[in-house]
mmCIF file of C-alpha atoms in Angstrom:
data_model
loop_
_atom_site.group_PDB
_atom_site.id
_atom_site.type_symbol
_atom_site.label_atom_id
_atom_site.label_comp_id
_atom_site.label_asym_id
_atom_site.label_seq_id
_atom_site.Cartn_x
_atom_site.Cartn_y
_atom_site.Cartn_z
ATOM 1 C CA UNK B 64 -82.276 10.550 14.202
ATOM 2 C CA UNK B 65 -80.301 13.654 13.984
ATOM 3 C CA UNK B 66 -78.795 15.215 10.634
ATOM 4 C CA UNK B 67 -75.278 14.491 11.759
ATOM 5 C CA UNK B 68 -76.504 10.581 12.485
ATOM 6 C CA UNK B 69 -78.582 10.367 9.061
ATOM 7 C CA UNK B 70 -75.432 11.778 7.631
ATOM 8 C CA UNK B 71 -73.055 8.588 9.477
ATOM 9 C CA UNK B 72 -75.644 6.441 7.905
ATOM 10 C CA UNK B 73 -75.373 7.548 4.593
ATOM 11 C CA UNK B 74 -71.570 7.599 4.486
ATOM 12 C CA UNK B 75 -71.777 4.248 5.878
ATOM 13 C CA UNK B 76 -73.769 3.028 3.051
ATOM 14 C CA UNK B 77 -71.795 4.768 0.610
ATOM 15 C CA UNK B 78 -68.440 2.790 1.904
ATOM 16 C CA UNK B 79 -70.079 -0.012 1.444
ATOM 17 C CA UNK B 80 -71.548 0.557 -2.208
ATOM 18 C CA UNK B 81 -67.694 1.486 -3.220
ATOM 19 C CA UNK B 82 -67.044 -2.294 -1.618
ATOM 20 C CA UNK B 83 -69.739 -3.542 -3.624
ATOM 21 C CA UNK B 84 -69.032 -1.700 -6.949
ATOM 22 C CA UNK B 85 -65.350 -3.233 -6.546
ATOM 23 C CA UNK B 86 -66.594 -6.721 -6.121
ATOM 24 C CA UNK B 87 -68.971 -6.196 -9.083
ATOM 25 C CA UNK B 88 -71.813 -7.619 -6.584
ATOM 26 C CA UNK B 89 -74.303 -5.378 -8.971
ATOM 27 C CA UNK B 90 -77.569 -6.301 -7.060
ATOM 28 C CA UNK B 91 -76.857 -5.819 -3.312
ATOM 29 C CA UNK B 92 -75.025 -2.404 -4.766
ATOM 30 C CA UNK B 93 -78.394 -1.818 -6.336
ATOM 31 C CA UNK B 94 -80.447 -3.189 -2.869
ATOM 32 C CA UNK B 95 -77.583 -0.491 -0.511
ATOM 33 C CA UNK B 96 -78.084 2.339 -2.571
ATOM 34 C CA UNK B 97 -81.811 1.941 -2.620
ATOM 35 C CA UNK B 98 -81.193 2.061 1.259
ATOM 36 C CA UNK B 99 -79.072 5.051 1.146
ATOM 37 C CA UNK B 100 -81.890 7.047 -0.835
ATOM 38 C CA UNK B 101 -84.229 6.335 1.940
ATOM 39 C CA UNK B 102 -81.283 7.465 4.448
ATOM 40 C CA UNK B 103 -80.614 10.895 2.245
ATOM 41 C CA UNK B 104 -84.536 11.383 1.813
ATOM 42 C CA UNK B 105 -84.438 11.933 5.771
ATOM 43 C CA UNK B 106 -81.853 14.390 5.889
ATOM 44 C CA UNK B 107 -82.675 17.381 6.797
ATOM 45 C CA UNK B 108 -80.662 20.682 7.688
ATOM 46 C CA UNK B 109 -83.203 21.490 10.746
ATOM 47 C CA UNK B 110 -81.265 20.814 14.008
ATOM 48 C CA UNK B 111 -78.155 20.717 12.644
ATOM 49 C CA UNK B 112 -76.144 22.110 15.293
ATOM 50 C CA UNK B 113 -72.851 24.795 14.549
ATOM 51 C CA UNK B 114 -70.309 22.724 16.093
ATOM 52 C CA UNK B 115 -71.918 19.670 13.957
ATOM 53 C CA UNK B 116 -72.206 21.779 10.553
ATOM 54 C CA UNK B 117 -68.281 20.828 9.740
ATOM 55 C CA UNK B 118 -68.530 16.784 10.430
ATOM 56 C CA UNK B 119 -71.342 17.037 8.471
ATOM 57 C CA UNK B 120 -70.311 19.094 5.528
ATOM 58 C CA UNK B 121 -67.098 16.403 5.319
ATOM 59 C CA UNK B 122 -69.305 13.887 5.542
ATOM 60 C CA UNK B 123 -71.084 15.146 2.372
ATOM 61 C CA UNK B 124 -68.171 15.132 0.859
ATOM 62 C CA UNK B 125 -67.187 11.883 1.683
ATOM 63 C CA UNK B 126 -70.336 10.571 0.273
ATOM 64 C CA UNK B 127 -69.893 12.334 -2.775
ATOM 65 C CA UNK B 128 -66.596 10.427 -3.351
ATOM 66 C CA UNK B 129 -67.708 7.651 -2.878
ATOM 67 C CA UNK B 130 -70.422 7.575 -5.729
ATOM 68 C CA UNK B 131 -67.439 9.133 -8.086
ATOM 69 C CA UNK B 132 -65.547 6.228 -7.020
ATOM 70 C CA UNK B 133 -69.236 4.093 -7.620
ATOM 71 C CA UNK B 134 -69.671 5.186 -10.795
ATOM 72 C CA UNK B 135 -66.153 4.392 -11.990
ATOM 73 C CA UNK B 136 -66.975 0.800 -11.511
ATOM 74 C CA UNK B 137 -70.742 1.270 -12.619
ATOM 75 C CA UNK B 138 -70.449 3.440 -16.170
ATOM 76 C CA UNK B 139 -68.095 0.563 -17.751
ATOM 77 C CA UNK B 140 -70.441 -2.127 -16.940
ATOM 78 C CA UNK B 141 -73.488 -0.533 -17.848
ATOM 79 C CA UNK B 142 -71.556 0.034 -21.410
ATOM 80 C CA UNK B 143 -71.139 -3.314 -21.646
ATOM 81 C CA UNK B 144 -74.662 -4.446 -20.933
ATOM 82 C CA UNK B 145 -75.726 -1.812 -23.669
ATOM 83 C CA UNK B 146 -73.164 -3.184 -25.739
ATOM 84 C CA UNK B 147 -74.323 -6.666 -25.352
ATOM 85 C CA UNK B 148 -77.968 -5.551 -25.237
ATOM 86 C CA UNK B 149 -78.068 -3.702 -28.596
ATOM 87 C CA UNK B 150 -76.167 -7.100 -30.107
ATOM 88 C CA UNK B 151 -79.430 -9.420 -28.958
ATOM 89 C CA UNK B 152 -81.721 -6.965 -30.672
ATOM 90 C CA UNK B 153 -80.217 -6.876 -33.684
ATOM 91 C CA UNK B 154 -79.680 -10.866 -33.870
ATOM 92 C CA UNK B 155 -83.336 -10.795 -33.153
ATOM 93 C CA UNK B 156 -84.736 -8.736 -36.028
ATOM 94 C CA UNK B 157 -86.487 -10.400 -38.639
ATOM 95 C CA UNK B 158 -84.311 -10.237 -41.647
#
């Protein structure tokens, strides 16, 4: 695949993680950016062409929105989980 196509791909996947974030559907988030990684660990810069470089720089950019827009959803979870988390350890000490 070429950098500009890895790059589709990526976005893609990062649409779809925002999707998933929104819907809360925490494991097939999990399972689609595990996918993406192995997308982005592809990419490479050789054969990029000139007339290319600007698709691909917006697509970059699109991606990157997309995990701010991820990790808006994510970050209060995960707080929550902690939250809950650090309440089941401390009901579980020996007193």
């Amino acid at each position: 695949m070429t950098p500009l196509a890895l790059a589709r791909e990526a976005a893609c996947l990062s649409e779809e993680m925002v999707k998933l974030a929104h819907a809360q559907a925490w494991e097939t988030l999990a399972e689609t950016e595990r996918r993406r990684a192995a997308v982005l660990a592809r990419l490479s810069l050789d054969g990029l062409s000139d007339s290319a470089t600007p698709e691909f720089v917006d697509l970059l950019k699109q991606i990157q929105r997309c995990d701010s827009d991820v990790r808006s959803h994510v970050e209060p979870w995960m707080a929550s989980v902690k939250t809950l988390l650090a309440g089941l350890q401390s009901s579980t000490k020996p007193k």
